Short mmCIF file of C-alpha atoms and ligand atoms in Angstrom, two decimals:
data_model
loop_
_atom_site.label_atom_id
_atom_site.label_comp_id
_atom_site.label_asym_id
_atom_site.label_seq_id
_atom_site.Cartn_x
_atom_site.Cartn_y
_atom_site.Cartn_z
CA MET A 1403 70.13 -45.18 43.62
CA PHE A 1404 66.36 -44.84 43.22
CA CYS A 1405 65.02 -41.40 42.43
CA TYR A 1406 62.46 -39.50 40.44
CA SER A 1407 63.18 -37.63 37.26
CA GLU A 1408 60.10 -35.46 36.74
CA ASP A 1409 57.29 -37.92 37.57
CA ASP A 1410 59.08 -41.16 36.75
CA LEU A 1411 60.94 -43.36 39.21
CA TYR A 1412 64.37 -44.52 38.07
CA CYS A 1413 66.84 -47.10 39.28
CA GLU A 1414 70.17 -45.63 38.16
CA GLN A 1415 69.43 -44.68 34.51
CA VAL A 1416 66.60 -47.16 34.01
CA ALA A 1417 62.97 -46.00 34.11
CA LEU A 1418 61.16 -48.53 36.28
CA ALA A 1419 57.88 -48.23 34.36
CA ASP A 1420 59.61 -49.44 31.18
CA LEU A 1421 61.34 -52.22 33.08
CA ALA A 1422 58.05 -53.32 34.70
CA HIS A 1423 56.33 -53.45 31.30
CA ARG A 1424 59.12 -55.57 29.83
CA THR A 1425 59.82 -58.01 32.68
CA GLY A 1426 56.37 -58.12 34.23
CA THR A 1427 55.54 -57.94 37.92
CA PRO A 1428 56.09 -58.73 40.70
CA ALA A 1429 59.82 -58.19 40.20
CA TYR A 1430 62.68 -57.41 42.52
CA VAL A 1431 65.00 -54.76 41.07
CA TYR A 1432 68.48 -54.18 42.47
CA SER A 1433 70.90 -51.31 41.89
CA SER A 1434 74.42 -52.65 41.39
CA GLN A 1435 75.84 -49.18 42.13
CA THR A 1436 74.16 -49.07 45.53
CA ILE A 1437 75.32 -52.58 46.46
CA LEU A 1438 78.90 -51.76 45.51
CA ALA A 1439 78.83 -48.34 47.18
CA ASN A 1440 77.66 -49.89 50.45
CA TYR A 1441 80.28 -52.62 50.29
CA ARG A 1442 83.00 -50.04 49.58
CA ALA A 1443 81.77 -47.84 52.43
CA TYR A 1444 82.75 -50.65 54.80
CA ASP A 1445 85.95 -51.51 52.99
CA GLU A 1446 87.18 -47.93 52.71
CA ALA A 1447 86.25 -46.90 56.27
CA PHE A 1448 88.64 -49.53 57.62
CA GLY A 1449 91.43 -47.91 55.62
CA ASP A 1450 94.80 -49.52 56.29
CA LEU A 1451 93.52 -51.49 59.29
CA PRO A 1452 93.72 -55.23 58.42
CA HIS A 1453 90.13 -56.25 57.77
CA SER A 1454 87.67 -58.47 55.90
CA VAL A 1455 84.14 -57.55 54.91
CA CYS A 1456 82.25 -60.84 54.79
CA TYR A 1457 78.86 -60.18 53.21
CA ALA A 1458 76.09 -62.12 54.99
CA VAL A 1459 74.72 -64.25 52.16
CA LYS A 1460 71.36 -64.90 53.82
CA ALA A 1461 70.25 -61.28 53.25
CA ASN A 1462 70.19 -61.75 49.46
CA SER A 1463 71.77 -64.84 47.94
CA SER A 1464 71.13 -64.30 44.22
CA LEU A 1465 74.11 -65.48 42.21
CA ALA A 1466 74.51 -62.19 40.36
CA VAL A 1467 74.51 -60.22 43.62
CA LEU A 1468 77.11 -62.57 45.09
CA GLY A 1469 79.12 -62.36 41.85
CA LEU A 1470 79.13 -58.57 41.99
CA LEU A 1471 80.45 -58.62 45.56
CA ALA A 1472 82.95 -61.41 44.87
CA LYS A 1473 84.41 -59.36 42.01
CA ALA A 1474 84.70 -56.36 44.33
CA GLY A 1475 86.79 -58.50 46.68
CA ALA A 1476 84.24 -59.32 49.37
CA GLY A 1477 84.38 -62.31 51.66
CA PHE A 1478 81.20 -64.12 52.66
CA ASP A 1479 79.43 -65.14 55.84
CA ILE A 1480 77.40 -68.30 55.24
CA VAL A 1481 74.93 -70.17 57.43
CA SER A 1482 74.37 -73.33 55.37
CA GLY A 1483 75.91 -75.68 52.83
CA GLY A 1484 73.51 -74.30 50.24
CA GLU A 1485 74.89 -70.81 50.76
CA LEU A 1486 78.45 -72.12 50.34
CA PHE A 1487 77.38 -73.73 47.05
CA ARG A 1488 75.97 -70.39 45.90
CA VAL A 1489 79.15 -68.51 46.86
CA LEU A 1490 81.30 -70.98 44.93
CA GLN A 1491 78.95 -70.89 41.92
CA ALA A 1492 79.21 -67.10 41.95
CA GLY A 1493 83.01 -67.19 41.87
CA GLY A 1494 83.52 -66.34 45.54
CA ASP A 1495 86.88 -67.13 47.12
CA PRO A 1496 86.41 -69.95 49.68
CA SER A 1497 89.42 -68.75 51.66
CA LYS A 1498 87.37 -65.62 52.49
CA VAL A 1499 84.34 -67.55 53.77
CA VAL A 1500 83.30 -67.78 57.41
CA PHE A 1501 80.65 -70.31 58.39
CA SER A 1502 78.20 -69.18 61.08
CA GLY A 1503 75.10 -70.80 62.54
CA VAL A 1504 73.99 -72.78 65.55
CA GLY A 1505 73.13 -76.06 63.79
CA LYS A 1506 75.80 -77.03 61.26
CA THR A 1507 75.39 -80.63 60.10
CA ALA A 1508 78.24 -83.11 59.55
CA ASP A 1509 77.63 -82.95 55.78
CA GLU A 1510 77.90 -79.18 55.83
CA VAL A 1511 81.11 -79.27 57.87
CA GLU A 1512 82.54 -81.83 55.45
CA TYR A 1513 81.66 -79.65 52.45
CA ALA A 1514 83.16 -76.57 54.10
CA LEU A 1515 86.40 -78.36 54.93
CA ALA A 1516 86.63 -79.81 51.42
CA SER A 1517 86.12 -76.31 49.98
CA GLY A 1518 88.85 -74.79 52.14
CA ILE A 1519 86.85 -72.06 53.88
CA HIS A 1520 88.61 -69.56 56.14
CA SER A 1521 87.04 -70.50 59.47
CA PHE A 1522 84.03 -71.64 61.44
CA ASN A 1523 82.16 -69.45 63.89
CA CYS A 1524 81.28 -72.06 66.51
CA GLU A 1525 78.38 -71.95 68.88
CA SER A 1526 78.81 -75.03 71.11
CA GLU A 1527 81.43 -77.47 72.41
CA SER A 1528 79.79 -80.38 70.61
CA GLU A 1529 80.17 -78.48 67.35
CA LEU A 1530 83.89 -77.95 68.07
CA ALA A 1531 84.28 -81.68 68.70
CA LEU A 1532 82.54 -82.54 65.42
CA ILE A 1533 84.68 -80.14 63.37
CA ASP A 1534 87.84 -81.44 65.05
CA ALA A 1535 86.93 -85.07 64.25
CA MET A 1536 86.09 -84.29 60.64
CA ALA A 1537 89.23 -82.20 60.17
CA ALA A 1538 91.29 -85.08 61.60
CA ARG A 1539 89.76 -87.47 59.05
CA ARG A 1540 90.82 -85.13 56.24
CA GLY A 1541 94.20 -84.48 57.84
CA VAL A 1542 93.68 -80.71 57.98
CA LYS A 1543 93.53 -78.07 60.70
CA ALA A 1544 90.32 -76.07 60.86
CA GLY A 1545 90.34 -72.44 61.98
CA PHE A 1546 87.62 -71.45 64.39
CA SER A 1547 86.23 -68.55 66.38
CA ILE A 1548 83.83 -68.94 69.22
CA ARG A 1549 80.72 -66.87 68.83
CA VAL A 1550 80.31 -65.40 72.25
CA ASN A 1551 77.02 -64.16 73.53
CA PRO A 1552 77.92 -60.80 75.06
CA ASP A 1553 74.58 -60.49 76.89
CA VAL A 1554 74.06 -56.92 75.76
CA ASP A 1555 71.12 -55.25 77.46
CA ALA A 1556 68.10 -55.40 75.15
CA SER A 1557 65.77 -53.43 77.37
CA THR A 1558 67.27 -50.16 76.20
CA HIS A 1559 67.89 -51.41 72.68
CA PRO A 1560 64.78 -53.23 71.53
CA TYR A 1561 66.14 -54.12 68.09
CA ILE A 1562 68.76 -56.47 69.48
CA SER A 1563 67.40 -59.90 69.29
CA THR A 1564 70.28 -62.39 69.34
CA GLY A 1565 72.79 -61.11 71.89
CA LEU A 1566 71.03 -61.88 75.17
CA SER A 1567 71.75 -64.91 77.34
CA GLN A 1568 68.20 -66.20 76.85
CA HIS A 1569 68.75 -66.52 73.09
CA LYS A 1570 69.93 -69.70 71.42
CA PHE A 1571 73.02 -68.06 69.95
CA GLY A 1572 76.65 -68.23 71.01
CA ILE A 1573 78.49 -69.32 74.13
CA ALA A 1574 78.15 -67.29 77.32
CA MET A 1575 80.94 -64.80 77.90
CA SER A 1576 81.56 -66.34 81.33
CA GLU A 1577 82.23 -69.76 79.79
CA ALA A 1578 84.15 -68.69 76.71
CA LEU A 1579 87.61 -68.72 78.32
CA ALA A 1580 87.18 -72.28 79.58
CA VAL A 1581 85.87 -73.45 76.21
CA TYR A 1582 88.87 -71.98 74.35
CA ASP A 1583 91.11 -73.61 76.93
CA ARG A 1584 89.54 -77.06 76.50
CA ALA A 1585 89.65 -76.63 72.69
CA ARG A 1586 93.47 -76.64 72.98
CA GLY A 1587 93.13 -80.38 73.44
CA LEU A 1588 91.45 -80.69 70.02
CA LYS A 1589 94.51 -81.07 67.82
CA ASN A 1590 92.85 -80.42 64.46
CA LEU A 1591 91.46 -77.06 65.46
CA SER A 1592 93.22 -73.73 65.63
CA ALA A 1593 91.74 -70.80 67.53
CA GLU A 1594 91.79 -67.89 65.10
CA GLY A 1595 89.26 -65.43 66.38
CA VAL A 1596 86.52 -64.31 68.67
CA SER A 1597 83.16 -63.48 67.11
CA CYS A 1598 79.74 -62.13 67.96
CA HIS A 1599 76.57 -61.02 66.21
CA ILE A 1600 74.11 -59.32 68.49
CA GLY A 1601 71.13 -58.83 66.22
CA SER A 1602 69.78 -57.11 63.17
CA GLN A 1603 68.37 -53.74 62.11
CA ILE A 1604 70.32 -52.01 64.88
CA LEU A 1605 69.75 -48.28 64.58
CA ASP A 1606 71.77 -47.22 67.61
CA PRO A 1607 75.26 -48.72 67.36
CA ALA A 1608 75.97 -48.24 71.11
CA PRO A 1609 75.32 -51.91 71.99
CA ILE A 1610 77.73 -53.03 69.26
CA LEU A 1611 80.41 -50.83 70.83
CA GLU A 1612 79.55 -52.35 74.21
CA ALA A 1613 79.96 -55.84 72.74
CA VAL A 1614 83.32 -54.88 71.21
CA GLU A 1615 84.62 -53.88 74.64
CA LYS A 1616 83.52 -57.22 76.08
CA LEU A 1617 85.15 -59.11 73.22
CA LEU A 1618 88.41 -57.17 73.59
CA ALA A 1619 88.46 -58.01 77.30
CA LEU A 1620 88.06 -61.68 76.40
CA VAL A 1621 90.88 -61.47 73.84
CA ALA A 1622 93.14 -59.94 76.51
CA ALA A 1623 92.26 -62.71 78.96
CA LEU A 1624 92.96 -65.36 76.33
CA GLY A 1625 96.33 -63.74 75.57
CA ALA A 1626 97.21 -63.85 79.25
CA GLU A 1627 96.48 -67.60 79.22
CA GLY A 1628 98.86 -68.11 76.32
CA LEU A 1629 96.09 -68.27 73.70
CA PRO A 1630 96.84 -65.63 71.10
CA ILE A 1631 93.86 -64.56 68.98
CA ARG A 1632 94.27 -63.22 65.46
CA HIS A 1633 90.93 -61.71 64.54
CA LEU A 1634 87.83 -60.11 65.96
CA ASP A 1635 84.56 -60.71 64.09
CA LEU A 1636 81.90 -58.15 64.97
CA GLY A 1637 79.08 -59.76 63.02
CA GLY A 1638 76.55 -57.71 61.09
CA GLY A 1639 73.39 -55.99 62.18
CA LEU A 1640 73.72 -52.36 61.16
CA GLY A 1641 70.24 -51.00 60.46
CA ILE A 1642 68.90 -49.15 57.44
CA ARG A 1643 66.20 -46.52 56.93
CA TYR A 1644 62.87 -48.19 56.20
CA ARG A 1645 60.63 -45.27 57.13
CA ASP A 1646 60.91 -41.77 55.74
CA GLY A 1647 62.55 -39.60 58.37
CA GLU A 1648 64.03 -42.57 60.27
CA LYS A 1649 67.71 -42.12 61.09
CA ALA A 1650 70.05 -45.00 60.32
CA PRO A 1651 73.76 -45.07 61.12
CA ALA A 1652 76.08 -44.22 58.23
CA ILE A 1653 78.35 -47.19 57.49
CA GLY A 1654 81.53 -45.10 57.27
CA GLU A 1655 80.88 -43.20 60.49
CA PHE A 1656 80.06 -46.38 62.35
CA ILE A 1657 83.30 -48.10 61.33
CA GLU A 1658 85.34 -44.95 61.96
CA SER A 1659 83.92 -44.74 65.49
CA LEU A 1660 85.49 -48.14 66.17
CA ARG A 1661 88.72 -47.75 64.27
CA ALA A 1662 91.01 -46.25 66.93
CA ARG A 1663 89.92 -48.81 69.50
CA LEU A 1664 90.42 -51.66 67.05
CA ARG A 1665 93.78 -50.40 65.84
CA GLU A 1666 95.30 -50.52 69.31
CA SER A 1667 94.15 -54.14 69.68
CA GLY A 1668 96.41 -55.16 66.79
CA LEU A 1669 93.74 -57.61 65.61
CA ARG A 1670 92.43 -58.23 62.13
CA VAL A 1671 88.81 -57.07 62.08
CA MET A 1672 85.97 -58.85 60.35
CA VAL A 1673 82.41 -57.69 59.82
CA GLU A 1674 79.44 -59.63 58.43
CA PRO A 1675 77.01 -57.03 57.09
CA GLY A 1676 73.98 -58.18 55.14
CA ARG A 1677 71.03 -55.81 55.30
CA SER A 1678 73.12 -52.62 55.26
CA ILE A 1679 74.72 -53.65 51.95
CA VAL A 1680 71.73 -54.90 49.96
CA GLY A 1681 68.64 -53.61 51.79
CA PRO A 1682 68.56 -50.07 50.37
CA ALA A 1683 69.66 -51.41 46.96
CA GLY A 1684 66.38 -53.13 46.09
CA VAL A 1685 62.71 -52.46 45.41
CA LEU A 1686 59.85 -54.83 44.77
CA LEU A 1687 57.85 -53.70 41.74
CA THR A 1688 54.18 -54.57 41.78
CA ARG A 1689 51.14 -53.72 39.64
CA VAL A 1690 47.83 -52.48 40.97
CA LEU A 1691 45.12 -55.02 40.14
CA TYR A 1692 42.06 -53.45 41.75
CA ARG A 1693 40.85 -50.70 43.99
CA LYS A 1694 38.05 -51.61 46.36
CA LYS A 1695 36.20 -50.24 49.38
CA ASN A 1696 34.72 -52.23 52.27
CA GLY A 1697 32.59 -49.65 54.09
CA PRO A 1698 34.88 -46.73 54.78
CA LYS A 1699 38.03 -48.80 54.29
CA GLU A 1700 40.08 -48.45 51.11
CA PHE A 1701 42.09 -51.30 49.63
CA VAL A 1702 44.71 -51.28 46.92
CA VAL A 1703 44.96 -54.87 45.66
CA VAL A 1704 48.35 -55.54 44.05
CA ASP A 1705 49.96 -58.53 42.33
CA ALA A 1706 52.71 -58.94 44.98
CA ALA A 1707 51.82 -60.74 48.19
CA MET A 1708 53.21 -62.03 51.47
CA ASN A 1709 54.77 -64.95 49.60
CA ASP A 1710 56.89 -62.41 47.69
CA LEU A 1711 57.72 -60.12 50.63
CA ILE A 1712 56.87 -61.49 54.05
CA ARG A 1713 58.49 -58.80 56.21
CA PRO A 1714 55.30 -56.73 56.76
CA SER A 1715 53.31 -59.84 57.75
CA LEU A 1716 56.06 -61.55 59.74
CA TYR A 1717 57.73 -58.64 61.54
CA HIS A 1718 55.13 -55.90 61.08
CA ALA A 1719 57.92 -54.23 59.15
CA HIS A 1720 57.31 -50.90 57.46
CA HIS A 1721 58.31 -50.44 53.81
CA GLU A 1722 57.64 -47.17 52.02
CA ILE A 1723 55.43 -47.76 48.97
CA ILE A 1724 55.76 -45.19 46.21
CA PRO A 1725 54.33 -44.79 42.71
CA VAL A 1726 56.50 -45.67 39.75
CA ARG A 1727 54.81 -42.75 37.97
CA LYS A 1728 53.48 -39.87 40.04
CA ASN A 1729 50.01 -38.53 39.31
CA ALA A 1730 48.34 -35.30 40.32
CA LEU A 1731 45.51 -36.87 42.35
CA PRO A 1732 45.20 -36.19 46.11
CA PRO A 1733 46.65 -39.04 48.26
CA VAL A 1734 44.48 -41.78 49.78
CA THR A 1735 44.72 -43.79 52.98
CA ALA A 1736 44.55 -47.49 52.16
CA ASP A 1737 45.68 -51.01 52.96
CA VAL A 1738 47.96 -52.43 50.29
CA VAL A 1739 47.11 -56.11 50.03
CA GLY A 1740 48.01 -59.06 47.83
CA PRO A 1741 45.95 -61.91 46.33
CA ILE A 1742 46.73 -64.50 49.04
CA CYS A 1743 43.82 -65.97 50.97
CA GLU A 1744 44.88 -64.73 54.41
CA THR A 1745 44.08 -61.56 56.30
CA GLY A 1746 47.78 -61.48 57.21
CA ASP A 1747 48.59 -60.84 53.56
CA PHE A 1748 49.39 -57.15 53.42
CA LEU A 1749 52.28 -54.94 52.39
CA ALA A 1750 51.00 -51.88 54.28
CA ARG A 1751 48.04 -50.98 56.47
CA GLY A 1752 46.30 -47.65 56.84
CA ARG A 1753 48.93 -46.09 54.63
CA GLN A 1754 48.67 -42.58 53.22
CA MET A 1755 49.84 -43.12 49.67
CA ALA A 1756 49.55 -42.15 46.04
CA ASN A 1757 46.05 -42.44 44.59
CA VAL A 1758 46.98 -45.21 42.17
CA MET A 1759 44.65 -46.89 39.67
CA PRO A 1760 44.51 -50.43 38.26
CA GLY A 1761 47.41 -50.95 35.88
CA ASP A 1762 49.69 -48.49 37.72
CA PHE A 1763 52.98 -49.75 39.16
CA LEU A 1764 54.15 -49.31 42.75
CA ALA A 1765 57.64 -49.74 44.19
CA VAL A 1766 57.98 -51.28 47.65
CA CYS A 1767 61.19 -49.65 48.90
CA ALA A 1768 64.21 -51.00 50.78
CA ALA A 1769 63.31 -54.56 49.82
CA GLY A 1770 66.79 -55.73 48.77
CA ALA A 1771 67.46 -57.64 52.00
CA TYR A 1772 65.35 -60.47 53.44
CA GLY A 1773 62.96 -60.01 50.52
CA PHE A 1774 63.33 -62.54 47.75
CA VAL A 1775 65.26 -64.95 50.02
CA LEU A 1776 62.23 -65.28 52.29
CA SER A 1777 59.77 -65.70 49.43
CA SER A 1778 57.80 -68.90 48.94
CA ASN A 1779 55.36 -70.59 46.59
CA TYR A 1780 52.43 -70.29 49.01
CA ASN A 1781 49.09 -70.40 47.15
CA SER A 1782 51.09 -71.97 44.28
CA ARG A 1783 52.33 -68.57 43.23
CA PRO A 1784 55.45 -68.68 41.05
CA ARG A 1785 58.23 -66.66 42.61
CA ALA A 1786 59.05 -63.21 41.26
CA ALA A 1787 61.72 -62.33 38.73
CA GLU A 1788 64.89 -60.59 39.89
CA VAL A 1789 66.56 -57.88 37.84
CA LEU A 1790 69.96 -56.23 38.25
CA VAL A 1791 70.45 -52.68 36.99
CA GLU A 1792 73.90 -51.48 35.95
CA GLY A 1793 73.82 -47.87 34.75
CA SER A 1794 71.48 -47.67 31.78
CA ALA A 1795 71.45 -51.46 31.32
CA TYR A 1796 69.55 -54.14 33.18
CA ARG A 1797 69.32 -57.90 33.04
CA VAL A 1798 67.06 -60.54 34.47
CA ILE A 1799 69.24 -62.41 36.96
CA ARG A 1800 66.50 -64.86 37.92
CA ARG A 1801 63.65 -65.50 35.57
CA ARG A 1802 60.13 -65.54 36.89
CA GLU A 1803 59.08 -69.05 37.86
CA THR A 1804 56.60 -70.90 35.66
CA PHE A 1805 53.81 -73.29 36.60
CA GLU A 1806 56.16 -76.09 35.53
CA ASP A 1807 58.68 -74.90 38.12
CA LEU A 1808 55.97 -75.21 40.75
CA VAL A 1809 55.64 -78.96 40.34
CA ARG A 1810 59.29 -79.78 39.58
CA GLY A 1811 60.42 -82.72 41.67
CA GLU A 1812 56.89 -83.83 42.51
CA THR A 1813 55.25 -87.10 41.51
CA LEU A 1814 51.61 -87.94 41.24
C1 PLP Y 2069 72.04 -62.54 59.89
C2 PLP Y 2069 73.47 -62.52 60.27
C3 PLP Y 2069 74.30 -61.50 59.81
C4 PLP Y 2069 73.80 -60.34 58.97
O1 PLP Y 2069 72.94 -59.52 59.68
P1 PLP Y 2069 72.43 -58.14 59.02
O2 PLP Y 2069 71.52 -57.61 60.04
O3 PLP Y 2069 71.73 -58.52 57.75
O4 PLP Y 2069 73.63 -57.30 58.78
C5 PLP Y 2069 75.65 -61.55 60.14
N1 PLP Y 2069 76.15 -62.56 60.91
C6 PLP Y 2069 75.36 -63.56 61.37
C7 PLP Y 2069 75.97 -64.62 62.20
C8 PLP Y 2069 74.01 -63.57 61.07
O5 PLP Y 2069 73.23 -64.56 61.55
#
């Protein structure tokens, strides 16, 4: 929900230049309409098929974002006790929470059991034993799924980074049956589902379909052993368009392509989308501080840096960078860099872009996922403000940090 009206960039009905003047920069700005539309695209595509859409909190864990999704009926996929705390603070329903991750601590398991979450996605036998022991102490039964590693071929699908046997995630498909079987001996566990998550920013959904087939075969084998499974959790991973002209799968079409196959399984279906719900819903607003030239090379120095948005530095990720107000000047080719004392501090390199001047604002696009959550205080830079737009209204959902915030908890 970001588009130009004449020369001015809007988020819904809010002119981003006005917002940037009022709240300052750098600032993350999220469109509530886009977040909700993406959530509903999943929810509605499943239709009458029993399903849960568990938003992956790690993509963007701001309370107001979680609150928006909780109110819309979403479940949540968490990977830490801190994320569970956020979900509960935001009014999320614990009975719709699944707990993923390869390294859950005893304290986190305790907190999850005390909160009454739906189930654990388990990644090792020692984890199953820990959850069983802690559930026994509380006198409860804990639901679990085993996250299987479907060993989907990455060579043809380079974006898949978690679903291969060499990765740390999940339990090998070949061992899963035996692990479920041994888990029958753990009396405070109940096998609810089978889960997987094969990676992120997947632009070709074919490997997800391949994983679904492998999971369904496992469910059938478990059934034959007298181990009925209730749900199938497909994880997240659907990609979004970062680059102009890039093709990303439409959420509705992707789910519809699976629906017939899933319906005949009779299973409840869960998904854990993160990026595809919040990624396109956010921009990072930044102000141009300086223009400079080193030899033939042009630099646009801005007030946002790798501590605010690390994806370009960390993953060499591409984010479109567009002017908040268009001008009539011919475009330039420049590096967009921040104030941090590292050459790795850039938002774009060799980018053909608007010929912006000091004081102008830029929007770094598709920054709603893995943006603010990965930000840090490196170089003692206070973290950015976050703003949520709802129609013609907007509110600061996280105030910009102050210098005092920087030293909170420290002693001399
Ligand atoms: C990161 C993660 C997700 C979300 O992935 P996206 O690519 O953001 O959709 C879902 N499930 C698990 C287990 C994850 O680790």
